[in-house]
PDB file of C-alpha atoms and ligand atoms in Angstrom:
ATOM      1  CA  UNK K  17     -18.745  11.787 -36.154  1.00 51.00           C
ATOM      2  CA  UNK K  18     -20.742  15.211 -35.499  1.00 65.00           C
ATOM      3  CA  UNK K  19     -19.500  17.445 -32.545  1.00 88.00           C
ATOM      4  CA  UNK K  20     -20.982  16.359 -29.691  1.00 96.00           C
ATOM      5  CA  UNK K  21     -19.166  15.757 -26.310  1.00 98.00           C
ATOM      6  CA  UNK K  22     -20.358  12.477 -24.475  1.00 98.00           C
ATOM      7  CA  UNK K  23     -20.849  12.526 -20.972  1.00 98.00           C
ATOM      8  CA  UNK K  24     -21.235   9.298 -18.820  1.00 98.00           C
ATOM      9  CA  UNK K  25     -23.046   9.811 -15.663  1.00 97.00           C
ATOM     10  CA  UNK K  26     -24.088   7.256 -13.185  1.00 97.00           C
ATOM     11  CA  UNK K  27     -27.881   6.349 -13.818  1.00 95.00           C
ATOM     12  CA  UNK K  28     -29.508   5.861 -10.521  1.00 94.00           C
ATOM     13  CA  UNK K  29     -27.206   5.977  -7.295  1.00 95.00           C
ATOM     14  CA  UNK K  30     -25.444   8.084  -4.826  1.00 95.00           C
ATOM     15  CA  UNK K  31     -23.665  10.223  -8.117  1.00 97.00           C
ATOM     16  CA  UNK K  32     -26.727  10.848 -10.320  1.00 96.00           C
ATOM     17  CA  UNK K  33     -28.410  13.817  -8.343  1.00 96.00           C
ATOM     18  CA  UNK K  34     -25.491  15.821  -7.508  1.00 97.00           C
ATOM     19  CA  UNK K  35     -23.322  15.145 -11.227  1.00 97.00           C
ATOM     20  CA  UNK K  36     -27.018  16.350 -13.035  1.00 96.00           C
ATOM     21  CA  UNK K  37     -27.203  19.219 -10.307  1.00 96.00           C
ATOM     22  CA  UNK K  38     -23.781  20.372 -11.807  1.00 97.00           C
ATOM     23  CA  UNK K  39     -24.381  20.149 -15.037  1.00 97.00           C
ATOM     24  CA  UNK K  40     -27.702  22.458 -14.844  1.00 97.00           C
ATOM     25  CA  UNK K  41     -25.940  25.037 -12.881  1.00 96.00           C
ATOM     26  CA  UNK K  42     -23.307  25.298 -16.049  1.00 97.00           C
ATOM     27  CA  UNK K  43     -26.725  26.226 -17.574  1.00 96.00           C
ATOM     28  CA  UNK K  44     -26.870  23.329 -19.421  1.00 97.00           C
ATOM     29  CA  UNK K  45     -30.483  22.271 -20.398  1.00 96.00           C
ATOM     30  CA  UNK K  46     -31.605  18.880 -20.987  1.00 93.00           C
ATOM     31  CA  UNK K  47     -34.269  16.418 -20.459  1.00 87.00           C
ATOM     32  CA  UNK K  48     -33.062  13.253 -18.277  1.00 76.00           C
ATOM     33  CA  UNK K  49     -36.685  11.771 -18.176  1.00 70.00           C
ATOM     34  CA  UNK K  50     -36.252   8.206 -15.718  1.00 71.00           C
ATOM     35  CA  UNK K  51     -35.355   5.332 -17.427  1.00 77.00           C
ATOM     36  CA  UNK K  52     -33.836   7.559 -20.331  1.00 83.00           C
ATOM     37  CA  UNK K  53     -30.156   5.570 -21.617  1.00 92.00           C
ATOM     38  CA  UNK K  54     -29.625   8.642 -23.607  1.00 93.00           C
ATOM     39  CA  UNK K  55     -30.296  12.287 -24.129  1.00 94.00           C
ATOM     40  CA  UNK K  56     -28.996  15.630 -25.269  1.00 95.00           C
ATOM     41  CA  UNK K  57     -28.898  18.995 -23.960  1.00 96.00           C
ATOM     42  CA  UNK K  58     -30.722  21.474 -25.935  1.00 95.00           C
ATOM     43  CA  UNK K  59     -28.521  24.777 -25.458  1.00 96.00           C
ATOM     44  CA  UNK K  60     -24.700  23.044 -25.329  1.00 97.00           C
ATOM     45  CA  UNK K  61     -23.545  20.079 -27.534  1.00 98.00           C
ATOM     46  CA  UNK K  62     -23.367  17.438 -24.911  1.00 98.00           C
ATOM     47  CA  UNK K  63     -24.731  14.523 -24.845  1.00 97.00           C
ATOM     48  CA  UNK K  64     -25.290  12.090 -22.150  1.00 97.00           C
ATOM     49  CA  UNK K  65     -24.937   8.551 -21.358  1.00 97.00           C
ATOM     50  CA  UNK K  66     -26.711   7.098 -18.248  1.00 96.00           C
ATOM     51  CA  UNK K  67     -24.628   4.202 -17.162  1.00 97.00           C
ATOM     52  CA  UNK K  68     -23.888   2.110 -14.119  1.00 96.00           C
ATOM     53  CA  UNK K  69     -20.950   3.967 -12.285  1.00 97.00           C
ATOM     54  CA  UNK K  70     -19.059   0.784 -12.409  1.00 96.00           C
ATOM     55  CA  UNK K  71     -18.845   0.921 -16.346  1.00 97.00           C
ATOM     56  CA  UNK K  72     -18.318   4.326 -16.552  1.00 98.00           C
ATOM     57  CA  UNK K  73     -14.024   4.390 -16.505  1.00 98.00           C
ATOM     58  CA  UNK K  74     -14.260   1.309 -19.393  1.00 98.00           C
ATOM     59  CA  UNK K  75     -16.446   3.388 -21.611  1.00 98.00           C
ATOM     60  CA  UNK K  76     -14.289   6.547 -21.293  1.00 98.00           C
ATOM     61  CA  UNK K  77     -11.101   4.441 -21.753  1.00 98.00           C
ATOM     62  CA  UNK K  78     -12.656   3.433 -24.858  1.00 98.00           C
ATOM     63  CA  UNK K  79     -13.870   6.620 -26.311  1.00 97.00           C
ATOM     64  CA  UNK K  80     -17.126   5.705 -26.068  1.00 97.00           C
ATOM     65  CA  UNK K  81     -17.813   8.206 -23.551  1.00 98.00           C
ATOM     66  CA  UNK K  82     -15.439  11.244 -23.835  1.00 98.00           C
ATOM     67  CA  UNK K  83     -15.630  12.291 -20.087  1.00 98.00           C
ATOM     68  CA  UNK K  84     -17.571  10.922 -17.032  1.00 98.00           C
ATOM     69  CA  UNK K  85     -18.162  11.790 -13.490  1.00 98.00           C
ATOM     70  CA  UNK K  86     -17.567   8.962 -11.346  1.00 98.00           C
ATOM     71  CA  UNK K  87     -16.214   8.443  -7.852  1.00 98.00           C
ATOM     72  CA  UNK K  88     -12.740   8.046  -7.361  1.00 98.00           C
ATOM     73  CA  UNK K  89     -12.429   5.001  -6.022  1.00 97.00           C
ATOM     74  CA  UNK K  90     -14.287   3.322  -9.066  1.00 97.00           C
ATOM     75  CA  UNK K  91     -12.093   5.241 -11.349  1.00 97.00           C
ATOM     76  CA  UNK K  92      -9.034   3.891  -9.724  1.00 97.00           C
ATOM     77  CA  UNK K  93     -10.145   0.604  -8.929  1.00 97.00           C
ATOM     78  CA  UNK K  94     -10.429   0.032 -12.385  1.00 97.00           C
ATOM     79  CA  UNK K  95      -6.949   0.795 -13.591  1.00 96.00           C
ATOM     80  CA  UNK K  96      -8.152   1.889 -16.959  1.00 97.00           C
ATOM     81  CA  UNK K  97      -6.666   4.657 -18.796  1.00 98.00           C
ATOM     82  CA  UNK K  98      -8.379   8.024 -18.382  1.00 98.00           C
ATOM     83  CA  UNK K  99      -7.140  11.029 -17.126  1.00 98.00           C
ATOM     84  CA  UNK K 100      -8.585  12.657 -13.943  1.00 97.00           C
ATOM     85  CA  UNK K 101      -9.309  16.501 -14.983  1.00 98.00           C
ATOM     86  CA  UNK K 102     -10.982  17.736 -12.091  1.00 97.00           C
ATOM     87  CA  UNK K 103     -12.436  16.625  -8.515  1.00 97.00           C
ATOM     88  CA  UNK K 104     -15.705  17.959  -8.124  1.00 97.00           C
ATOM     89  CA  UNK K 105     -15.966  17.860  -4.474  1.00 94.00           C
ATOM     90  CA  UNK K 106     -18.893  16.294  -3.997  1.00 95.00           C
ATOM     91  CA  UNK K 107     -19.825  12.478  -3.195  1.00 95.00           C
ATOM     92  CA  UNK K 108     -16.886  12.751  -0.579  1.00 94.00           C
ATOM     93  CA  UNK K 109     -16.539   9.057   0.943  1.00 94.00           C
ATOM     94  CA  UNK K 110     -13.324   7.263   2.359  1.00 96.00           C
ATOM     95  CA  UNK K 111     -12.390   3.807   1.783  1.00 97.00           C
ATOM     96  CA  UNK K 112     -11.727   1.959   5.226  1.00 97.00           C
ATOM     97  CA  UNK K 113     -10.657  -1.489   6.769  1.00 98.00           C
ATOM     98  CA  UNK K 114     -12.761  -2.397   9.587  1.00 97.00           C
ATOM     99  CA  UNK K 115     -12.485  -5.568  12.257  1.00 97.00           C
ATOM    100  CA  UNK K 116     -15.078  -6.986  15.093  1.00 97.00           C
ATOM    101  CA  UNK K 117     -15.693  -4.602  17.324  1.00 96.00           C
ATOM    102  CA  UNK K 118     -14.813  -6.923  20.174  1.00 95.00           C
ATOM    103  CA  UNK K 119     -11.045  -7.192  18.492  1.00 96.00           C
ATOM    104  CA  UNK K 120      -7.928  -5.558  19.804  1.00 97.00           C
ATOM    105  CA  UNK K 121      -6.401  -3.683  17.056  1.00 97.00           C
ATOM    106  CA  UNK K 122      -2.403  -2.342  17.053  1.00 97.00           C
ATOM    107  CA  UNK K 123      -2.118  -1.612  13.159  1.00 96.00           C
ATOM    108  CA  UNK K 124      -1.976  -2.243   9.971  1.00 96.00           C
ATOM    109  CA  UNK K 125       0.624  -5.209  10.769  1.00 96.00           C
ATOM    110  CA  UNK K 126      -2.641  -6.987  12.292  1.00 97.00           C
ATOM    111  CA  UNK K 127      -3.794  -7.882   8.783  1.00 98.00           C
ATOM    112  CA  UNK K 128      -0.890 -10.197   8.212  1.00 97.00           C
ATOM    113  CA  UNK K 129      -2.249 -13.532   6.839  1.00 97.00           C
ATOM    114  CA  UNK K 130      -6.251 -12.124   7.645  1.00 97.00           C
ATOM    115  CA  UNK K 131      -8.982 -12.623   5.126  1.00 98.00           C
ATOM    116  CA  UNK K 132     -10.772  -9.521   4.225  1.00 98.00           C
ATOM    117  CA  UNK K 133     -13.681  -9.257   2.050  1.00 98.00           C
ATOM    118  CA  UNK K 134     -13.615  -6.072   0.019  1.00 98.00           C
ATOM    119  CA  UNK K 135     -15.060  -4.706  -3.368  1.00 97.00           C
ATOM    120  CA  UNK K 136     -12.201  -3.059  -4.281  1.00 98.00           C
ATOM    121  CA  UNK K 137      -9.379  -5.988  -4.415  1.00 98.00           C
ATOM    122  CA  UNK K 138      -7.093  -3.569  -6.446  1.00 98.00           C
ATOM    123  CA  UNK K 139      -7.027  -0.624  -3.985  1.00 98.00           C
ATOM    124  CA  UNK K 140      -6.905  -2.775  -0.890  1.00 98.00           C
ATOM    125  CA  UNK K 141      -3.498  -5.184  -2.619  1.00 97.00           C
ATOM    126  CA  UNK K 142      -1.845  -2.140  -3.239  1.00 97.00           C
ATOM    127  CA  UNK K 143      -2.560  -0.933   0.053  1.00 98.00           C
ATOM    128  CA  UNK K 144      -1.038  -4.010   1.589  1.00 98.00           C
ATOM    129  CA  UNK K 145       1.609  -4.252  -0.945  1.00 97.00           C
ATOM    130  CA  UNK K 146       2.991  -0.724   0.371  1.00 96.00           C
ATOM    131  CA  UNK K 147       2.841  -2.017   4.072  1.00 96.00           C
ATOM    132  CA  UNK K 148       4.110  -5.277   2.992  1.00 97.00           C
ATOM    133  CA  UNK K 149       1.253  -7.378   4.151  1.00 97.00           C
ATOM    134  CA  UNK K 150       0.220 -10.359   3.048  1.00 97.00           C
ATOM    135  CA  UNK K 151      -3.604 -10.935   3.407  1.00 97.00           C
ATOM    136  CA  UNK K 152      -6.202 -13.111   1.919  1.00 97.00           C
ATOM    137  CA  UNK K 153      -8.362 -10.891  -0.219  1.00 98.00           C
ATOM    138  CA  UNK K 154     -12.067 -11.887  -0.966  1.00 97.00           C
ATOM    139  CA  UNK K 155     -13.510 -10.102  -3.681  1.00 97.00           C
ATOM    140  CA  UNK K 156     -17.703  -9.925  -3.127  1.00 96.00           C
ATOM    141  CA  UNK K 157     -19.660  -6.960  -5.110  1.00 93.00           C
ATOM    142  CA  UNK K 158     -22.153  -6.279  -2.251  1.00 90.00           C
ATOM    143  CA  UNK K 159     -23.292  -6.519   1.593  1.00 91.00           C
ATOM    144  CA  UNK K 160     -19.530  -6.400   2.467  1.00 95.00           C
ATOM    145  CA  UNK K 161     -20.575  -5.491   5.868  1.00 94.00           C
ATOM    146  CA  UNK K 162     -21.974  -9.052   6.674  1.00 94.00           C
ATOM    147  CA  UNK K 163     -18.942 -10.808   5.699  1.00 95.00           C
ATOM    148  CA  UNK K 164     -17.276 -11.177   8.968  1.00 94.00           C
ATOM    149  CA  UNK K 165     -20.608 -12.308  11.031  1.00 93.00           C
ATOM    150  CA  UNK K 166     -21.311 -14.950   8.198  1.00 94.00           C
ATOM    151  CA  UNK K 167     -17.758 -16.477   8.603  1.00 94.00           C
ATOM    152  CA  UNK K 168     -16.978 -15.295   4.974  1.00 94.00           C
ATOM    153  CA  UNK K 169     -14.049 -13.473   6.554  1.00 96.00           C
ATOM    154  CA  UNK K 170     -12.419 -12.017   9.840  1.00 97.00           C
ATOM    155  CA  UNK K 171     -12.290  -8.176   8.313  1.00 97.00           C
ATOM    156  CA  UNK K 172     -14.039  -6.266   5.275  1.00 98.00           C
ATOM    157  CA  UNK K 173     -12.728  -3.206   3.640  1.00 98.00           C
ATOM    158  CA  UNK K 174     -15.791  -1.034   2.192  1.00 96.00           C
ATOM    159  CA  UNK K 175     -17.011   2.647   1.460  1.00 95.00           C
ATOM    160  CA  UNK K 176     -17.537   4.864   5.124  1.00 91.00           C
ATOM    161  CA  UNK K 177     -19.505   8.045   5.211  1.00 76.00           C
ATOM    162  CA  UNK K 178     -20.807   7.954   8.642  1.00 78.00           C
ATOM    163  CA  UNK K 179     -19.781   4.622  10.157  1.00 80.00           C
ATOM    164  CA  UNK K 180     -23.398   3.343  11.678  1.00 87.00           C
ATOM    165  CA  UNK K 181     -23.873   0.668   8.514  1.00 87.00           C
ATOM    166  CA  UNK K 182     -20.223  -0.427  10.466  1.00 92.00           C
ATOM    167  CA  UNK K 183     -21.573  -0.338  14.125  1.00 92.00           C
ATOM    168  CA  UNK K 184     -24.676  -1.712  13.145  1.00 93.00           C
ATOM    169  CA  UNK K 185     -23.053  -5.019  11.772  1.00 93.00           C
ATOM    170  CA  UNK K 186     -20.419  -5.194  14.822  1.00 95.00           C
ATOM    171  CA  UNK K 187     -17.519  -3.675  13.039  1.00 96.00           C
ATOM    172  CA  UNK K 188     -15.159  -0.772  13.772  1.00 96.00           C
ATOM    173  CA  UNK K 189     -13.129   1.459  11.497  1.00 97.00           C
ATOM    174  CA  UNK K 190      -9.356   1.147  12.082  1.00 97.00           C
ATOM    175  CA  UNK K 191      -7.720   2.471   8.860  1.00 97.00           C
ATOM    176  CA  UNK K 192      -8.647   4.238   6.170  1.00 97.00           C
ATOM    177  CA  UNK K 193      -6.941   3.817   3.575  1.00 98.00           C
ATOM    178  CA  UNK K 194      -8.420   5.725   0.436  1.00 97.00           C
ATOM    179  CA  UNK K 195     -10.246   9.207   0.582  1.00 97.00           C
ATOM    180  CA  UNK K 196     -12.154   9.371  -2.394  1.00 96.00           C
ATOM    181  CA  UNK K 197     -14.776  12.315  -4.017  1.00 97.00           C
ATOM    182  CA  UNK K 198     -16.459  12.617  -7.219  1.00 98.00           C
ATOM    183  CA  UNK K 199     -13.967  13.292 -10.343  1.00 98.00           C
ATOM    184  CA  UNK K 200     -14.469  14.010 -14.137  1.00 98.00           C
ATOM    185  CA  UNK K 201     -12.328  11.730 -15.811  1.00 98.00           C
ATOM    186  CA  UNK K 202     -11.031  12.070 -19.388  1.00 98.00           C
ATOM    187  CA  UNK K 203     -10.420   9.889 -23.067  1.00 98.00           C
ATOM    188  CA  UNK K 204      -6.920  10.879 -23.001  1.00 97.00           C
ATOM    189  CA  UNK K 205      -6.881  11.193 -26.670  1.00 97.00           C
ATOM    190  CA  UNK K 206      -9.910  13.624 -27.348  1.00 97.00           C
ATOM    191  CA  UNK K 207     -10.333  15.343 -31.148  1.00 96.00           C
ATOM    192  CA  UNK K 208      -9.828  19.210 -30.752  1.00 97.00           C
ATOM    193  CA  UNK K 209     -12.923  19.933 -31.438  1.00 97.00           C
ATOM    194  CA  UNK K 210     -14.397  17.928 -28.461  1.00 97.00           C
ATOM    195  CA  UNK K 211     -11.367  19.187 -26.216  1.00 97.00           C
ATOM    196  CA  UNK K 212     -12.843  22.781 -26.690  1.00 97.00           C
ATOM    197  CA  UNK K 213     -16.309  21.935 -25.782  1.00 98.00           C
ATOM    198  CA  UNK K 214     -14.686  20.144 -23.138  1.00 98.00           C
ATOM    199  CA  UNK K 215     -12.705  23.912 -22.397  1.00 98.00           C
ATOM    200  CA  UNK K 216     -15.976  25.400 -22.437  1.00 97.00           C
ATOM    201  CA  UNK K 217     -17.684  23.221 -19.946  1.00 98.00           C
ATOM    202  CA  UNK K 218     -14.867  23.271 -17.687  1.00 98.00           C
ATOM    203  CA  UNK K 219     -14.539  27.215 -17.678  1.00 97.00           C
ATOM    204  CA  UNK K 220     -18.294  26.828 -16.256  1.00 97.00           C
ATOM    205  CA  UNK K 221     -17.503  24.429 -13.957  1.00 97.00           C
ATOM    206  CA  UNK K 222     -14.983  26.608 -12.148  1.00 96.00           C
ATOM    207  CA  UNK K 223     -16.743  29.744 -11.772  1.00 96.00           C
ATOM    208  CA  UNK K 224     -19.683  27.693 -10.392  1.00 95.00           C
ATOM    209  CA  UNK K 225     -17.133  26.005  -7.750  1.00 93.00           C
ATOM    210  CA  UNK K 226     -15.565  29.300  -7.209  1.00 93.00           C
ATOM    211  CA  UNK K 227     -19.077  30.601  -6.511  1.00 94.00           C
ATOM    212  CA  UNK K 228     -19.986  28.131  -4.091  1.00 93.00           C
ATOM    213  CA  UNK K 229     -16.367  28.409  -2.141  1.00 92.00           C
ATOM    214  CA  UNK K 230     -17.059  32.050  -2.090  1.00 94.00           C
ATOM    215  CA  UNK K 231     -19.513  34.817  -0.637  1.00 94.00           C
ATOM    216  CA  UNK K 232     -19.952  38.453  -0.890  1.00 95.00           C
ATOM    217  CA  UNK K 233     -19.738  40.493   1.901  1.00 95.00           C
ATOM    218  CA  UNK K 234     -20.893  43.690   2.793  1.00 96.00           C
ATOM    219  CA  UNK K 235     -20.338  45.851   5.591  1.00 96.00           C
ATOM    220  CA  UNK K 236     -20.118  49.390   6.867  1.00 97.00           C
ATOM    221  CA  UNK K 237     -16.936  50.473   8.463  1.00 96.00           C
ATOM    222  CA  UNK K 238     -15.765  53.469  10.237  1.00 96.00           C
ATOM    223  CA  UNK K 239     -13.115  55.605   8.168  1.00 96.00           C
ATOM    224  CA  UNK K 240     -10.743  55.336  10.895  1.00 96.00           C
ATOM    225  CA  UNK K 241     -10.118  52.271  10.262  1.00 95.00           C
ATOM    226  CA  UNK K 242     -10.522  51.820   6.376  1.00 94.00           C
ATOM    227  CA  UNK K 243      -7.449  50.596   5.745  1.00 94.00           C
ATOM    228  CA  UNK K 244      -6.957  47.719   8.070  1.00 95.00           C
ATOM    229  CA  UNK K 245     -10.293  46.703   7.372  1.00 95.00           C
ATOM    230  CA  UNK K 246      -9.277  46.126   3.634  1.00 92.00           C
ATOM    231  CA  UNK K 247      -6.550  44.811   4.660  1.00 92.00           C
ATOM    232  CA  UNK K 248      -8.524  41.903   5.874  1.00 91.00           C
ATOM    233  CA  UNK K 249     -10.541  41.803   2.769  1.00 90.00           C
ATOM    234  CA  UNK K 250      -8.421  41.329  -0.634  1.00 76.00           C
ATOM    235  CA  UNK K 251     -11.813  40.909  -2.820  1.00 76.00           C
ATOM    236  CA  UNK K 252     -11.049  39.655  -6.294  1.00 78.00           C
ATOM    237  CA  UNK K 253      -9.262  42.885  -7.154  1.00 81.00           C
ATOM    238  CA  UNK K 254      -9.295  44.855  -4.175  1.00 85.00           C
ATOM    239  CA  UNK K 255     -12.774  45.857  -2.316  1.00 91.00           C
ATOM    240  CA  UNK K 256     -15.340  48.687  -3.227  1.00 93.00           C
ATOM    241  CA  UNK K 257     -15.520  51.024  -0.776  1.00 95.00           C
ATOM    242  CA  UNK K 258     -18.460  53.831  -1.317  1.00 96.00           C
ATOM    243  CA  UNK K 259     -19.507  56.683   0.935  1.00 95.00           C
ATOM    244  CA  UNK K 260     -22.198  56.146   3.583  1.00 95.00           C
ATOM    245  CA  UNK K 261     -24.717  59.199   4.069  1.00 94.00           C
ATOM    246  CA  UNK K 262     -24.121  59.421   7.737  1.00 93.00           C
ATOM    247  CA  UNK K 263     -19.936  61.242   7.381  1.00 94.00           C
ATOM    248  CA  UNK K 264     -17.086  59.611   9.005  1.00 96.00           C
ATOM    249  CA  UNK K 265     -18.535  55.576   7.791  1.00 97.00           C
ATOM    250  CA  UNK K 266     -18.099  53.767   4.436  1.00 97.00           C
ATOM    251  CA  UNK K 267     -19.877  50.580   2.835  1.00 97.00           C
ATOM    252  CA  UNK K 268     -17.225  48.094   2.204  1.00 96.00           C
ATOM    253  CA  UNK K 269     -17.744  45.421  -0.487  1.00 95.00           C
ATOM    254  CA  UNK K 270     -15.998  42.449  -1.483  1.00 95.00           C
ATOM    255  CA  UNK K 271     -15.669  38.539  -1.539  1.00 94.00           C
ATOM    256  CA  UNK K 272     -14.263  36.544   1.250  1.00 93.00           C
ATOM    257  CA  UNK K 273     -13.303  33.280   0.783  1.00 92.00           C
ATOM    258  CA  UNK K 274     -15.711  30.290   2.817  1.00 90.00           C
ATOM    259  CA  UNK K 275     -12.363  28.477   4.152  1.00 89.00           C
ATOM    260  CA  UNK K 276     -10.959  31.858   5.974  1.00 88.00           C
ATOM    261  CA  UNK K 277     -14.928  32.957   6.517  1.00 90.00           C
ATOM    262  CA  UNK K 278     -15.116  33.093  10.208  1.00 93.00           C
ATOM    263  CA  UNK K 279     -12.111  34.432  10.748  1.00 93.00           C
ATOM    264  CA  UNK K 280     -12.137  37.452   8.756  1.00 93.00           C
ATOM    265  CA  UNK K 281     -15.620  38.017  10.257  1.00 94.00           C
ATOM    266  CA  UNK K 282     -13.965  38.136  13.987  1.00 95.00           C
ATOM    267  CA  UNK K 283     -11.401  40.237  12.393  1.00 95.00           C
ATOM    268  CA  UNK K 284     -13.929  42.967  10.530  1.00 95.00           C
ATOM    269  CA  UNK K 285     -15.958  43.059  13.930  1.00 95.00           C
ATOM    270  CA  UNK K 286     -12.934  43.606  15.986  1.00 96.00           C
ATOM    271  CA  UNK K 287     -11.999  46.472  13.364  1.00 96.00           C
ATOM    272  CA  UNK K 288     -15.624  48.328  14.454  1.00 96.00           C
ATOM    273  CA  UNK K 289     -17.981  46.793  10.987  1.00 96.00           C
ATOM    274  CA  UNK K 290     -20.973  46.655  11.743  1.00 96.00           C
ATOM    275  CA  UNK K 291     -24.217  45.388   9.682  1.00 95.00           C
ATOM    276  CA  UNK K 292     -22.349  42.938   8.051  1.00 95.00           C
ATOM    277  CA  UNK K 293     -24.165  41.218   5.043  1.00 96.00           C
ATOM    278  CA  UNK K 294     -23.091  38.061   3.894  1.00 94.00           C
ATOM    279  CA  UNK K 295     -24.714  36.744   0.261  1.00 95.00           C
ATOM    280  CA  UNK K 296     -24.327  33.426  -1.327  1.00 95.00           C
ATOM    281  CA  UNK K 297     -22.351  33.880  -5.272  1.00 95.00           C
ATOM    282  CA  UNK K 298     -24.115  31.842  -7.931  1.00 94.00           C
ATOM    283  CA  UNK K 299     -21.165  32.010 -10.422  1.00 95.00           C
ATOM    284  CA  UNK K 300     -17.708  34.168 -10.145  1.00 94.00           C
ATOM    285  CA  UNK K 301     -15.424  34.423 -12.929  1.00 92.00           C
ATOM    286  CA  UNK K 302     -11.878  34.431 -12.034  1.00 80.00           C
TER     287      UNK K 302
HETATM  288  P1  ATP R   8     -24.361   1.531  -9.885  1.00 85.97           P
HETATM  289  O1  ATP R   8     -25.355   0.556  -9.401  1.00 85.97           O
HETATM  290  O2  ATP R   8     -24.090   2.764 -10.452  1.00 85.97           O
HETATM  291  O3  ATP R   8     -23.536   0.400  -9.637  1.00 85.97           O
HETATM  292  P2  ATP R   8     -23.546   1.992  -7.111  1.00 85.97           P
HETATM  293  O4  ATP R   8     -24.488   1.065  -5.976  1.00 85.97           O
HETATM  294  O5  ATP R   8     -22.393   0.754  -7.173  1.00 85.97           O
HETATM  295  O6  ATP R   8     -23.991   2.129  -8.131  1.00 85.97           O
HETATM  296  P3  ATP R   8     -23.384   3.897  -4.897  1.00 85.97           P
HETATM  297  O7  ATP R   8     -23.721   3.516  -3.837  1.00 85.97           O
HETATM  298  O8  ATP R   8     -24.359   4.658  -5.550  1.00 85.97           O
HETATM  299  O9  ATP R   8     -22.856   2.984  -6.174  1.00 85.97           O
HETATM  300  O10 ATP R   8     -22.063   5.068  -5.150  1.00 85.97           O
HETATM  301  C1  ATP R   8     -21.477   5.840  -6.068  1.00 85.97           C
HETATM  302  C2  ATP R   8     -20.009   6.650  -5.400  1.00 85.97           C
HETATM  303  O11 ATP R   8     -20.759   7.667  -4.425  1.00 85.97           O
HETATM  304  C3  ATP R   8     -19.045   5.184  -4.725  1.00 85.97           C
HETATM  305  O12 ATP R   8     -18.493   4.692  -5.507  1.00 85.97           O
HETATM  306  C4  ATP R   8     -18.588   6.278  -3.855  1.00 85.97           C
HETATM  307  O13 ATP R   8     -17.687   7.136  -4.725  1.00 85.97           O
HETATM  308  C5  ATP R   8     -19.709   7.424  -3.386  1.00 85.97           C
HETATM  309  N1  ATP R   8     -20.220   7.267  -2.199  1.00 85.97           N
HETATM  310  C6  ATP R   8     -20.542   5.592  -1.701  1.00 85.97           C
HETATM  311  N2  ATP R   8     -20.853   5.618  -0.626  1.00 85.97           N
HETATM  312  C7  ATP R   8     -21.149   7.269  -0.048  1.00 85.97           C
HETATM  313  C8  ATP R   8     -21.450   8.143   0.752  1.00 85.97           C
HETATM  314  N3  ATP R   8     -22.124   7.142   1.706  1.00 85.97           N
HETATM  315  N4  ATP R   8     -21.542   9.073   1.167  1.00 85.97           N
HETATM  316  C9  ATP R   8     -20.733   9.938  -0.271  1.00 85.97           C
HETATM  317  N5  ATP R   8     -19.920   9.201  -1.088  1.00 85.97           N
HETATM  318  C10 ATP R   8     -20.609   8.153  -1.285  1.00 85.97           C
HETATM  319 ZN1   ZN R   9     -21.415   0.851  -9.086  1.00 85.97          ZN
END
């Protein structure tokens, strides 16, 4: 066995671009000429397999690929023996039940005895089992949303992102049964040498993600309020404080998490901060 870590990526589709972008942001260089099934990185021990997303969990469970990037929906539906190593934060979507727009809806109990078309029979039957509902699940592989209008089923269970496809097919979303995002999956019995490469890649992915979730912030603070301003800006260790040429003022530099961002800005303004600059962070090593 050579010491290359093999990663399975969707060949084309909604996951392809963001998966490759993440790997590029990790500093890995490669050539993914269109139509290629395989490629090797030029500056990192990583080999790519480009596959249909549905096949990725199986390839990883069998160890043909060491790791892979798929939607969590696909990973769960396939019920293959793989580890979910990391949630990747892109390709967010939900799996929902939808019924014809004109139908009244009271709750999940309405699905008792109803026929439902879906490409996710396992996730759906688990959901119905949990709710003690017996329904008739029809597995179809695509164009699920037209099933009610052609008389194939009373309802559907499908991926929804904006809901516009449902609306244009005369359907309304009534229950979200699964929230999904892209995940990194892993062969459960990876050899130590490959595990080491994976850890290097994960270290880089974490730095990229932390960078995306944080902003570098610079501001001018009146010295009288410096303590209070520093208290709302925890930073990585603590903020940097530099004196300004104008007496009574300092420049404060720190890192702010995106989730808390606007709240922090509001507090800083109220404490007299001026000239606030916010800069994106490419990578952040914690
Ligand atoms: P393949 O040809 O590889 O089988 P596919 O047609 O099955 O591709 P895509 O439509 O490319 O799959 O979707 C891949 C994954 O992207 C889905 O399994 C889901 O996790 C996620 N996804 C699907 N629809 C959306 C959406 N509208 N917005 C965001 N993510 C989505
Ligand atoms: Zn697919």
